[in-house]
Amino acid sequence: MRRTLAGTDPDATPRLVTLPASWDDHAASALAALASGVGPVRLACAAEAFIRPLAERAAAAGLGVPLGERLHALLLSRRGAPDAGLWLGRAEPVPGFVLNLAAFHEPGLGFAVSDFAEAVETAVLVLGLARPEAPRVAVRIADFAGLLACLGLDYETAAARDLGAALAALLRGRADAASARLARPGIMARPAGAFAARLPAPPPAPVPGLTEAAARALAAATGAPLAHAATTALAPAGAPEALLGVETAGIAPAFGPLRPEGGLTRTARAWLAARGIGTEAALARTLAGESLFPNASPAAYAAMQERVAVYLHDVASPVVAGPSAPLPSARESLPARARGYTQKASLAGHRLSVRTGEYTDGRLGELAIALNKEGPAMRGLMDAFAAAVSLGLQHGVPLQEFVEAFVGTRFGPAGPVEGDPAVPRATSPIDYVFRNLATAYLGRHHLPPAEPEEPVEAAGPADTTPLLPLDLPAAAASPGARRRAFRLVAK
């Protein structure tokens, strides 16, 4: 175990967090956000606070499942965790649980099919007992790209899509079966929400026993009355994913092989290990011009989402358009080994980095933005934003259009920039990124200055403007006291 100071964001009061020594600072920040109360937090105590009542309910319901032991094992192995609602004792419209696919791969043994199936059952039982009034629950998967890397499978291949479909089928079958178990009289206080549907047979998957297990699970659940109208989903990543060390949300492909703070990602290391390539050999082959890490296209992501959506209840919209609105044929893909640069900087004390990918003629074609210690929600939003900009650039949207649209964007952090002489100030991380790109690729060194917002002046005695509910009356303010400025950001 180790102790570290961590907070939900850089401006929050840090908490003393105790967690396993091998877990990184992102996990510590996630635990600080998930644990209730203020002050020091220990992983074991925070987990026990919600696990013990659930274990007691499972025993009282006669389920015959060691729910407490299963939950502790899932957390300590970083295979699964519930969403924030269970940690904080907060009722959510759709309670959720995430399973880390990469953690179910055991070196030398492969993917643990039976362990994954048991984890799905555990997740549904946990959500059903914790929130018996909820008509829908959402058990989701994450870090599919990490599992593919462990197996040495390219995201673009048919074998990868078959694996995704078979995993989704097993997820749905075991989740529905667990929901049917909760629908028995005397366990749930409300009537069954639906009946398990008949779904297509799962495809042959490149994991021994997976297809057969998925087929049995679907067959066993078909037609059974369920306690929930929905049990499975794909959704954006949150704090539970960060706690488990997830690198990619849901079934998304890996964006790049490098960690924001430097070094290879776990997925990249697994990809090299699956091919028997050591670090020295990898460096030598990279310097020789070989591209060792595959780059999945947006079309491959859409195809993967289409395959798994057949088996899941709730699937978020894909990053790119599906078959009903095909991608334009004018998309210009980057070369296998693209040039570019990495710019590291600090914005008002918040570290970030910008990584670019270029076409052979030097045009910008790809963008990645890494925030060092922001929360998982902000990092996920920034990843999605960078992917959207990259897609636009590859379909011919001029960089100039993005610069005009996003320079001047205002939100925190904002202020002086260190580490990039070309950009002295920025009004937000996005403002900084496009000022940097405008300088590097457009030669624009004279953009409008990033001026700080004007402070709100205190109202004088003759000011008859009605006060807003949160305004501090000037008469009540002590001389020289600072007043909080509120700004309308949307109508």
Short mmCIF file of C-alpha atoms in Angstrom, two decimals:
data_model
loop_
_atom_site.label_atom_id
_atom_site.label_comp_id
_atom_site.label_asym_id
_atom_site.label_seq_id
_atom_site.Cartn_x
_atom_site.Cartn_y
_atom_site.Cartn_z
CA MET A 1 0.00 0.00 0.00
CA ARG A 2 1.03 3.62 -0.41
CA ARG A 3 -0.29 7.01 0.64
CA THR A 4 -0.58 10.07 -1.53
CA LEU A 5 -2.41 13.39 -1.61
CA ALA A 6 -5.06 13.48 -4.35
CA GLY A 7 -8.07 15.58 -5.24
CA THR A 8 -10.95 15.48 -7.67
CA ASP A 9 -9.40 18.42 -9.54
CA PRO A 10 -6.35 20.64 -9.11
CA ASP A 11 -8.38 23.31 -7.32
CA ALA A 12 -9.98 20.94 -4.80
CA THR A 13 -8.63 20.36 -1.31
CA PRO A 14 -6.50 17.21 -1.57
CA ARG A 15 -7.26 14.13 0.50
CA LEU A 16 -4.80 11.64 1.94
CA VAL A 17 -5.52 8.49 -0.08
CA THR A 18 -4.29 5.00 0.82
CA LEU A 19 -4.37 2.47 -2.02
CA PRO A 20 -2.26 -0.37 -3.48
CA ALA A 21 1.28 0.71 -4.32
CA SER A 22 1.00 -0.36 -7.96
CA TRP A 23 -2.01 1.90 -8.61
CA ASP A 24 -1.14 5.25 -10.20
CA ASP A 25 -2.08 8.81 -9.27
CA HIS A 26 -5.10 8.80 -11.62
CA ALA A 27 -6.54 5.96 -9.54
CA ALA A 28 -5.84 7.94 -6.37
CA SER A 29 -7.73 10.94 -7.75
CA ALA A 30 -10.62 8.69 -8.75
CA LEU A 31 -10.79 7.18 -5.27
CA ALA A 32 -10.79 10.65 -3.75
CA ALA A 33 -13.80 11.47 -5.92
CA LEU A 34 -15.64 8.20 -5.25
CA ALA A 35 -15.22 8.02 -1.48
CA SER A 36 -17.84 9.80 0.57
CA GLY A 37 -17.04 12.51 3.09
CA VAL A 38 -13.89 14.59 3.42
CA GLY A 39 -10.48 13.89 4.85
CA PRO A 40 -8.36 10.73 4.55
CA VAL A 41 -9.71 7.80 2.57
CA ARG A 42 -8.61 4.16 2.43
CA LEU A 43 -9.61 1.89 -0.43
CA ALA A 44 -10.54 -0.97 1.90
CA CYS A 45 -12.75 1.20 4.12
CA ALA A 46 -14.43 3.01 1.24
CA ALA A 47 -15.27 -0.29 -0.45
CA GLU A 48 -16.43 -2.02 2.73
CA ALA A 49 -18.90 0.80 3.39
CA PHE A 50 -21.08 -0.29 0.46
CA ILE A 51 -20.04 -3.95 0.14
CA ARG A 52 -21.14 -5.08 3.61
CA PRO A 53 -24.80 -3.94 3.30
CA LEU A 54 -25.02 -5.58 -0.14
CA ALA A 55 -23.63 -8.86 1.17
CA GLU A 56 -26.18 -8.81 3.99
CA ARG A 57 -29.04 -8.19 1.53
CA ALA A 58 -27.86 -11.03 -0.69
CA ALA A 59 -27.81 -13.40 2.28
CA ALA A 60 -31.27 -12.26 3.43
CA ALA A 61 -32.66 -12.81 -0.09
CA GLY A 62 -31.30 -16.36 -0.17
CA LEU A 63 -29.33 -15.86 -3.36
CA GLY A 64 -26.60 -18.24 -2.24
CA VAL A 65 -23.89 -16.00 -3.75
CA PRO A 66 -20.83 -14.78 -1.78
CA LEU A 67 -21.43 -11.27 -3.05
CA GLY A 68 -19.05 -9.57 -0.65
CA GLU A 69 -16.13 -11.82 -1.53
CA ARG A 70 -16.78 -11.37 -5.24
CA LEU A 71 -16.92 -7.60 -5.00
CA HIS A 72 -13.71 -7.37 -2.98
CA ALA A 73 -11.97 -9.64 -5.50
CA LEU A 74 -13.17 -7.59 -8.48
CA LEU A 75 -11.92 -4.36 -6.94
CA LEU A 76 -8.53 -5.64 -5.80
CA SER A 77 -7.84 -7.29 -9.18
CA ARG A 78 -9.05 -4.09 -10.91
CA ARG A 79 -11.54 -6.12 -12.91
CA GLY A 80 -14.71 -4.26 -11.96
CA ALA A 81 -16.22 -1.45 -9.91
CA PRO A 82 -19.62 0.21 -9.48
CA ASP A 83 -20.37 3.77 -10.50
CA ALA A 84 -20.21 6.69 -8.07
CA GLY A 85 -23.81 6.27 -6.91
CA LEU A 86 -23.04 3.13 -4.91
CA TRP A 87 -19.83 4.53 -3.42
CA LEU A 88 -21.54 7.75 -2.32
CA GLY A 89 -24.93 6.28 -1.37
CA ARG A 90 -26.61 8.36 -4.05
CA ALA A 91 -29.59 7.18 -6.09
CA GLU A 92 -28.97 7.40 -9.84
CA PRO A 93 -31.61 7.01 -12.58
CA VAL A 94 -29.61 4.16 -14.15
CA PRO A 95 -27.08 2.64 -11.70
CA GLY A 96 -24.00 1.31 -13.46
CA PHE A 97 -21.08 -1.07 -13.13
CA VAL A 98 -17.96 -1.25 -15.32
CA LEU A 99 -15.89 -4.36 -16.15
CA ASN A 100 -12.28 -3.93 -17.25
CA LEU A 101 -11.81 -6.43 -20.10
CA ALA A 102 -8.01 -6.20 -20.17
CA ALA A 103 -7.81 -7.27 -16.52
CA PHE A 104 -9.53 -10.58 -17.36
CA HIS A 105 -6.60 -11.57 -19.57
CA GLU A 106 -4.12 -13.76 -17.71
CA PRO A 107 -0.59 -14.05 -19.18
CA GLY A 108 0.01 -17.54 -20.44
CA LEU A 109 -3.63 -18.53 -19.96
CA GLY A 110 -5.57 -16.07 -22.08
CA PHE A 111 -8.97 -14.49 -21.45
CA ALA A 112 -10.74 -15.87 -18.35
CA VAL A 113 -14.18 -16.56 -19.85
CA SER A 114 -15.76 -18.07 -16.75
CA ASP A 115 -14.43 -15.30 -14.50
CA PHE A 116 -15.88 -12.66 -16.83
CA ALA A 117 -19.27 -14.40 -16.91
CA GLU A 118 -19.33 -14.57 -13.10
CA ALA A 119 -18.37 -10.89 -12.89
CA VAL A 120 -21.31 -9.94 -15.13
CA GLU A 121 -23.67 -11.84 -12.85
CA THR A 122 -22.15 -10.19 -9.79
CA ALA A 123 -22.56 -6.72 -11.30
CA VAL A 124 -26.27 -7.18 -12.02
CA LEU A 125 -26.95 -8.66 -8.59
CA VAL A 126 -25.11 -5.76 -6.94
CA LEU A 127 -27.04 -3.13 -8.88
CA GLY A 128 -30.37 -4.88 -8.38
CA LEU A 129 -29.94 -5.25 -4.62
CA ALA A 130 -28.48 -1.77 -4.16
CA ARG A 131 -31.20 -0.01 -6.17
CA PRO A 132 -34.25 -2.33 -6.30
CA GLU A 133 -36.44 0.58 -7.42
CA ALA A 134 -34.41 1.23 -10.60
CA PRO A 135 -36.15 -0.16 -13.72
CA ARG A 136 -32.89 -0.18 -15.70
CA VAL A 137 -29.28 -0.99 -14.84
CA ALA A 138 -26.18 -0.59 -17.01
CA VAL A 139 -23.35 -3.12 -16.88
CA ARG A 140 -20.71 -1.95 -19.35
CA ILE A 141 -17.31 -3.06 -20.60
CA ALA A 142 -14.13 -1.02 -20.99
CA ASP A 143 -10.56 -1.27 -22.31
CA PHE A 144 -11.46 -3.53 -25.22
CA ALA A 145 -8.39 -2.14 -27.01
CA GLY A 146 -6.21 -3.34 -24.14
CA LEU A 147 -7.62 -6.86 -24.43
CA LEU A 148 -7.01 -6.88 -28.18
CA ALA A 149 -3.40 -5.86 -27.57
CA CYS A 150 -2.92 -8.68 -25.05
CA LEU A 151 -4.23 -11.12 -27.66
CA GLY A 152 -2.19 -9.57 -30.47
CA LEU A 153 -5.29 -8.72 -32.54
CA ASP A 154 -5.49 -5.68 -34.83
CA TYR A 155 -8.60 -3.56 -34.21
CA GLU A 156 -9.25 -3.33 -37.97
CA THR A 157 -9.61 -7.10 -38.48
CA ALA A 158 -12.72 -9.26 -38.72
CA ALA A 159 -11.38 -11.39 -35.86
CA ALA A 160 -11.43 -8.35 -33.57
CA ARG A 161 -15.03 -7.59 -34.52
CA ASP A 162 -16.02 -11.22 -33.92
CA LEU A 163 -14.41 -11.05 -30.48
CA GLY A 164 -16.31 -7.86 -29.66
CA ALA A 165 -19.63 -9.39 -30.74
CA ALA A 166 -19.04 -12.60 -28.75
CA LEU A 167 -18.11 -10.65 -25.62
CA ALA A 168 -21.23 -8.50 -25.98
CA ALA A 169 -23.33 -11.66 -26.40
CA LEU A 170 -21.91 -13.21 -23.23
CA LEU A 171 -22.40 -9.93 -21.39
CA ARG A 172 -26.04 -9.74 -22.43
CA GLY A 173 -26.83 -13.40 -21.76
CA ARG A 174 -25.37 -13.51 -18.26
CA ALA A 175 -26.76 -10.07 -17.36
CA ASP A 176 -30.28 -11.05 -18.39
CA ALA A 177 -29.96 -14.36 -16.53
CA ALA A 178 -28.95 -12.52 -13.36
CA SER A 179 -31.85 -10.09 -13.80
CA ALA A 180 -34.19 -13.06 -14.15
CA ARG A 181 -32.78 -14.42 -10.89
CA LEU A 182 -33.70 -11.17 -9.17
CA ALA A 183 -37.21 -11.29 -10.66
CA ARG A 184 -38.14 -14.34 -8.58
CA PRO A 185 -40.90 -13.74 -6.02
CA GLY A 186 -39.75 -12.34 -2.73
CA ILE A 187 -36.56 -10.68 -4.03
CA MET A 188 -37.71 -7.63 -5.99
CA ALA A 189 -40.65 -5.57 -4.76
CA ARG A 190 -41.89 -4.73 -8.26
CA PRO A 191 -43.02 -6.89 -11.18
CA ALA A 192 -40.74 -8.02 -13.98
CA GLY A 193 -39.74 -5.26 -16.38
CA ALA A 194 -39.38 -7.28 -19.60
CA PHE A 195 -38.64 -10.67 -21.06
CA ALA A 196 -35.22 -11.67 -22.36
CA ALA A 197 -35.21 -11.39 -26.15
CA ARG A 198 -34.07 -13.99 -28.66
CA LEU A 199 -30.82 -12.70 -30.13
CA PRO A 200 -28.56 -13.89 -33.00
CA ALA A 201 -26.05 -16.63 -32.28
CA PRO A 202 -22.63 -15.23 -31.39
CA PRO A 203 -19.92 -15.48 -34.07
CA PRO A 204 -16.84 -17.71 -33.75
CA ALA A 205 -14.37 -15.78 -31.60
CA PRO A 206 -10.56 -16.13 -31.39
CA VAL A 207 -10.80 -16.96 -27.67
CA PRO A 208 -11.29 -20.62 -26.69
CA GLY A 209 -14.67 -21.29 -25.13
CA LEU A 210 -16.03 -17.76 -25.52
CA THR A 211 -18.49 -18.41 -28.34
CA GLU A 212 -19.85 -21.54 -26.66
CA ALA A 213 -20.26 -19.77 -23.31
CA ALA A 214 -22.04 -16.84 -24.98
CA ALA A 215 -24.40 -19.17 -26.87
CA ARG A 216 -25.30 -21.06 -23.67
CA ALA A 217 -25.89 -17.80 -21.80
CA LEU A 218 -28.19 -16.40 -24.47
CA ALA A 219 -30.14 -19.65 -24.74
CA ALA A 220 -30.60 -19.90 -20.95
CA ALA A 221 -31.92 -16.36 -20.66
CA THR A 222 -34.21 -16.29 -23.72
CA GLY A 223 -37.85 -15.79 -22.74
CA ALA A 224 -37.17 -15.42 -19.01
CA PRO A 225 -39.01 -12.66 -17.10
CA LEU A 226 -36.52 -10.00 -16.08
CA ALA A 227 -36.39 -7.60 -13.17
CA HIS A 228 -35.08 -4.85 -15.47
CA ALA A 229 -36.06 -3.37 -18.80
CA ALA A 230 -32.35 -3.04 -19.68
CA THR A 231 -29.17 -4.53 -18.22
CA THR A 232 -26.28 -3.68 -20.56
CA ALA A 233 -24.81 -0.54 -22.09
CA LEU A 234 -21.87 1.25 -23.63
CA ALA A 235 -21.18 4.61 -22.03
CA PRO A 236 -18.39 7.20 -21.63
CA ALA A 237 -15.69 6.53 -19.07
CA GLY A 238 -15.81 8.01 -15.59
CA ALA A 239 -14.11 7.76 -12.21
CA PRO A 240 -14.59 3.96 -11.88
CA GLU A 241 -12.63 3.43 -15.11
CA ALA A 242 -9.79 5.58 -13.77
CA LEU A 243 -9.81 3.60 -10.52
CA LEU A 244 -9.44 0.36 -12.49
CA GLY A 245 -6.62 1.70 -14.66
CA VAL A 246 -8.67 1.62 -17.87
CA GLU A 247 -6.90 3.28 -20.82
CA THR A 248 -9.70 3.32 -23.41
CA ALA A 249 -13.43 3.73 -22.85
CA GLY A 250 -15.80 0.99 -23.95
CA ILE A 251 -14.88 -0.58 -27.29
CA ALA A 252 -12.94 2.42 -28.58
CA PRO A 253 -9.56 1.80 -30.24
CA ALA A 254 -6.33 2.96 -28.64
CA PHE A 255 -5.56 6.51 -29.76
CA GLY A 256 -1.77 6.36 -29.41
CA PRO A 257 1.03 4.33 -27.79
CA LEU A 258 2.35 7.08 -25.50
CA ARG A 259 1.21 8.11 -22.03
CA PRO A 260 0.66 11.85 -21.43
CA GLU A 261 3.51 11.94 -18.92
CA GLY A 262 5.83 9.92 -21.18
CA GLY A 263 6.56 6.24 -21.77
CA LEU A 264 4.47 3.57 -23.46
CA THR A 265 0.90 2.83 -22.46
CA ARG A 266 0.04 -0.53 -20.97
CA THR A 267 -1.78 -1.36 -24.20
CA ALA A 268 1.31 -0.58 -26.27
CA ARG A 269 3.50 -2.74 -24.04
CA ALA A 270 1.01 -5.59 -24.28
CA TRP A 271 0.96 -5.27 -28.08
CA LEU A 272 4.75 -5.58 -28.23
CA ALA A 273 4.78 -8.50 -25.79
CA ALA A 274 2.13 -10.39 -27.78
CA ARG A 275 4.44 -10.18 -30.80
CA GLY A 276 7.57 -11.04 -28.88
CA ILE A 277 9.17 -7.63 -29.47
CA GLY A 278 11.40 -6.31 -26.71
CA THR A 279 11.83 -2.63 -25.93
CA GLU A 280 15.30 -2.43 -27.49
CA ALA A 281 14.12 -4.14 -30.66
CA ALA A 282 11.05 -1.90 -30.76
CA LEU A 283 13.21 1.22 -30.53
CA ALA A 284 15.55 -0.02 -33.26
CA ARG A 285 12.69 -0.86 -35.62
CA THR A 286 11.00 2.47 -34.93
CA LEU A 287 14.21 4.36 -35.69
CA ALA A 288 14.50 2.36 -38.91
CA GLY A 289 11.12 3.74 -40.00
CA GLU A 290 8.85 0.82 -39.17
CA SER A 291 5.41 1.50 -37.72
CA LEU A 292 4.89 -1.01 -34.91
CA PHE A 293 1.51 0.11 -33.60
CA PRO A 294 -1.64 -0.11 -35.73
CA ASN A 295 -3.89 2.92 -36.15
CA ALA A 296 -7.60 2.11 -36.23
CA SER A 297 -9.73 4.22 -38.56
CA PRO A 298 -13.00 5.91 -37.55
CA ALA A 299 -14.74 3.53 -39.96
CA ALA A 300 -13.38 0.55 -38.02
CA TYR A 301 -14.73 2.04 -34.78
CA ALA A 302 -18.16 2.46 -36.36
CA ALA A 303 -18.07 -1.12 -37.68
CA MET A 304 -17.15 -2.44 -34.23
CA GLN A 305 -19.96 -0.50 -32.61
CA GLU A 306 -22.43 -1.84 -35.16
CA ARG A 307 -21.41 -5.44 -34.37
CA VAL A 308 -21.75 -5.18 -30.59
CA ALA A 309 -24.91 -3.03 -30.65
CA VAL A 310 -26.93 -6.08 -31.74
CA TYR A 311 -26.53 -7.57 -28.26
CA LEU A 312 -26.59 -4.54 -25.95
CA HIS A 313 -29.51 -2.47 -24.67
CA ASP A 314 -28.10 1.05 -24.62
CA VAL A 315 -25.29 2.02 -26.97
CA ALA A 316 -23.93 5.55 -27.18
CA SER A 317 -23.83 7.13 -30.63
CA PRO A 318 -20.66 6.18 -32.53
CA VAL A 319 -17.93 8.74 -33.05
CA VAL A 320 -18.42 8.53 -36.81
CA ALA A 321 -21.52 8.02 -38.93
CA GLY A 322 -22.80 4.51 -39.50
CA PRO A 323 -23.94 2.80 -42.70
CA SER A 324 -26.96 5.08 -43.12
CA ALA A 325 -24.61 8.05 -43.56
CA PRO A 326 -21.30 6.73 -44.90
CA LEU A 327 -18.07 8.61 -44.55
CA PRO A 328 -17.20 10.83 -47.52
CA SER A 329 -14.86 9.17 -49.97
CA ALA A 330 -12.58 12.24 -49.84
CA ARG A 331 -11.08 11.33 -46.48
CA GLU A 332 -7.30 11.54 -46.62
CA SER A 333 -5.66 9.13 -44.21
CA LEU A 334 -2.33 9.89 -42.59
CA PRO A 335 0.73 7.84 -43.57
CA ALA A 336 1.57 4.84 -41.39
CA ARG A 337 4.44 6.78 -39.85
CA ALA A 338 3.43 10.40 -39.54
CA ARG A 339 5.73 13.25 -38.59
CA GLY A 340 4.73 15.95 -36.14
CA TYR A 341 5.76 17.46 -32.83
CA THR A 342 4.93 17.30 -29.14
CA GLN A 343 4.64 20.61 -27.29
CA LYS A 344 4.53 20.54 -23.49
CA ALA A 345 3.44 23.60 -21.56
CA SER A 346 1.87 24.78 -18.33
CA LEU A 347 -1.30 26.91 -18.34
CA ALA A 348 -1.85 28.71 -15.03
CA GLY A 349 0.02 25.89 -13.32
CA HIS A 350 -1.88 23.10 -15.12
CA ARG A 351 0.37 20.95 -17.30
CA LEU A 352 -0.78 19.85 -20.74
CA SER A 353 0.76 18.68 -23.98
CA VAL A 354 -0.18 18.88 -27.66
CA ARG A 355 0.86 16.15 -30.10
CA THR A 356 0.39 16.50 -33.85
CA GLY A 357 0.54 14.20 -36.86
CA GLU A 358 1.39 15.55 -40.32
CA TYR A 359 0.97 14.54 -43.92
CA THR A 360 4.10 14.15 -46.05
CA ASP A 361 3.71 17.74 -47.28
CA GLY A 362 3.68 19.10 -43.71
CA ARG A 363 -0.07 19.73 -43.38
CA LEU A 364 -1.69 19.01 -40.02
CA GLY A 365 -3.82 15.87 -40.08
CA GLU A 366 -4.07 14.62 -36.50
CA LEU A 367 -4.24 16.14 -33.04
CA ALA A 368 -3.96 14.76 -29.52
CA ILE A 369 -4.36 16.79 -26.32
CA ALA A 370 -3.17 15.39 -23.00
CA LEU A 371 -4.05 16.90 -19.63
CA ASN A 372 -1.77 15.78 -16.85
CA LYS A 373 -3.91 15.61 -13.71
CA GLU A 374 -7.40 16.67 -14.69
CA GLY A 375 -10.36 14.46 -13.84
CA PRO A 376 -11.33 11.52 -16.06
CA ALA A 377 -14.40 13.35 -17.38
CA MET A 378 -12.33 16.32 -18.58
CA ARG A 379 -9.70 14.03 -20.11
CA GLY A 380 -12.38 12.04 -21.91
CA LEU A 381 -13.99 15.19 -23.28
CA MET A 382 -10.63 16.49 -24.49
CA ASP A 383 -9.82 13.14 -26.16
CA ALA A 384 -13.16 13.18 -27.97
CA PHE A 385 -12.67 16.82 -28.99
CA ALA A 386 -9.20 16.10 -30.42
CA ALA A 387 -10.54 13.06 -32.30
CA ALA A 388 -13.33 15.17 -33.81
CA VAL A 389 -10.87 17.86 -34.94
CA SER A 390 -8.60 15.17 -36.43
CA LEU A 391 -11.52 13.70 -38.35
CA GLY A 392 -12.45 17.14 -39.67
CA LEU A 393 -8.89 17.83 -40.81
CA GLN A 394 -8.74 14.49 -42.62
CA HIS A 395 -11.96 15.37 -44.46
CA GLY A 396 -10.65 18.67 -45.71
CA VAL A 397 -11.77 21.20 -43.10
CA PRO A 398 -9.05 23.90 -43.13
CA LEU A 399 -7.12 24.42 -39.92
CA GLN A 400 -7.93 28.13 -40.33
CA GLU A 401 -11.62 27.37 -39.69
CA PHE A 402 -10.83 25.61 -36.40
CA VAL A 403 -8.56 28.47 -35.33
CA GLU A 404 -11.25 31.07 -36.00
CA ALA A 405 -13.83 28.98 -34.14
CA PHE A 406 -11.86 28.12 -31.01
CA VAL A 407 -9.30 30.85 -30.34
CA GLY A 408 -10.73 32.91 -27.51
CA THR A 409 -12.68 30.04 -25.91
CA ARG A 410 -12.97 30.80 -22.20
CA PHE A 411 -13.02 28.33 -19.32
CA GLY A 412 -10.61 27.38 -16.56
CA PRO A 413 -7.73 26.97 -16.27
CA ALA A 414 -6.71 30.27 -17.87
CA GLY A 415 -3.81 32.64 -17.51
CA PRO A 416 -0.07 32.76 -18.22
CA VAL A 417 1.58 30.00 -20.27
CA GLU A 418 4.99 28.59 -19.40
CA GLY A 419 7.06 26.40 -21.70
CA ASP A 420 5.83 27.83 -25.02
CA PRO A 421 7.34 31.23 -25.91
CA ALA A 422 4.99 31.58 -28.90
CA VAL A 423 1.89 31.70 -26.66
CA PRO A 424 2.31 33.91 -23.56
CA ARG A 425 -1.29 33.67 -22.33
CA ALA A 426 -4.44 31.64 -23.01
CA THR A 427 -8.06 31.86 -21.91
CA SER A 428 -8.54 28.05 -21.78
CA PRO A 429 -6.72 24.83 -22.75
CA ILE A 430 -8.53 24.84 -26.12
CA ASP A 431 -7.58 28.47 -26.71
CA TYR A 432 -3.95 27.55 -26.03
CA VAL A 433 -4.02 24.54 -28.37
CA PHE A 434 -5.25 26.54 -31.36
CA ARG A 435 -2.95 29.47 -30.69
CA ASN A 436 -0.08 26.98 -30.74
CA LEU A 437 -1.33 25.35 -33.96
CA ALA A 438 -1.90 28.72 -35.63
CA THR A 439 1.69 29.68 -34.90
CA ALA A 440 3.18 26.36 -36.00
CA TYR A 441 1.12 25.65 -39.14
CA LEU A 442 -0.36 28.97 -40.28
CA GLY A 443 2.42 31.37 -39.29
CA ARG A 444 -0.07 33.51 -37.41
CA HIS A 445 1.83 35.21 -34.60
CA HIS A 446 -0.53 38.14 -34.09
CA LEU A 447 -3.83 36.66 -32.98
CA PRO A 448 -6.03 38.77 -30.69
CA PRO A 449 -4.40 38.81 -27.23
CA ALA A 450 -5.77 36.48 -24.56
CA GLU A 451 -6.99 39.18 -22.23
CA PRO A 452 -8.32 38.24 -18.77
CA GLU A 453 -11.97 38.95 -18.09
CA GLU A 454 -12.77 42.32 -16.65
CA PRO A 455 -13.72 42.11 -12.95
CA VAL A 456 -17.23 43.11 -12.02
CA GLU A 457 -17.23 46.57 -10.44
CA ALA A 458 -19.07 47.11 -7.21
CA ALA A 459 -22.34 48.95 -7.65
CA GLY A 460 -22.23 52.58 -6.51
CA PRO A 461 -24.84 54.26 -4.33
CA ALA A 462 -26.69 55.64 -7.38
CA ASP A 463 -26.87 52.26 -9.10
CA THR A 464 -30.52 51.17 -9.19
CA THR A 465 -29.93 47.90 -11.12
CA PRO A 466 -31.88 45.07 -9.41
CA LEU A 467 -29.64 42.62 -7.59
CA LEU A 468 -29.42 39.01 -8.70
CA PRO A 469 -30.12 36.44 -5.97
CA LEU A 470 -26.39 35.72 -5.53
CA ASP A 471 -25.23 39.36 -5.68
CA LEU A 472 -23.57 40.72 -2.58
CA PRO A 473 -25.05 44.15 -1.74
CA ALA A 474 -22.38 46.83 -1.84
CA ALA A 475 -23.47 48.12 1.55
CA ALA A 476 -22.85 44.72 3.11
CA ALA A 477 -19.38 44.34 1.64
CA SER A 478 -16.42 45.42 3.69
CA PRO A 479 -14.13 48.00 2.08
CA GLY A 480 -11.80 46.35 -0.39
CA ALA A 481 -13.61 43.02 -0.23
CA ARG A 482 -13.49 40.99 -3.45
CA ARG A 483 -16.85 40.18 -5.10
CA ARG A 484 -17.44 37.02 -7.05
CA ALA A 485 -18.10 37.64 -10.73
CA PHE A 486 -20.79 35.58 -12.43
CA ARG A 487 -20.90 35.33 -16.20
CA LEU A 488 -23.73 34.11 -18.42
CA VAL A 489 -22.32 31.23 -20.47
CA ALA A 490 -25.46 29.97 -22.21
CA LYS A 491 -29.09 30.84 -22.75
#
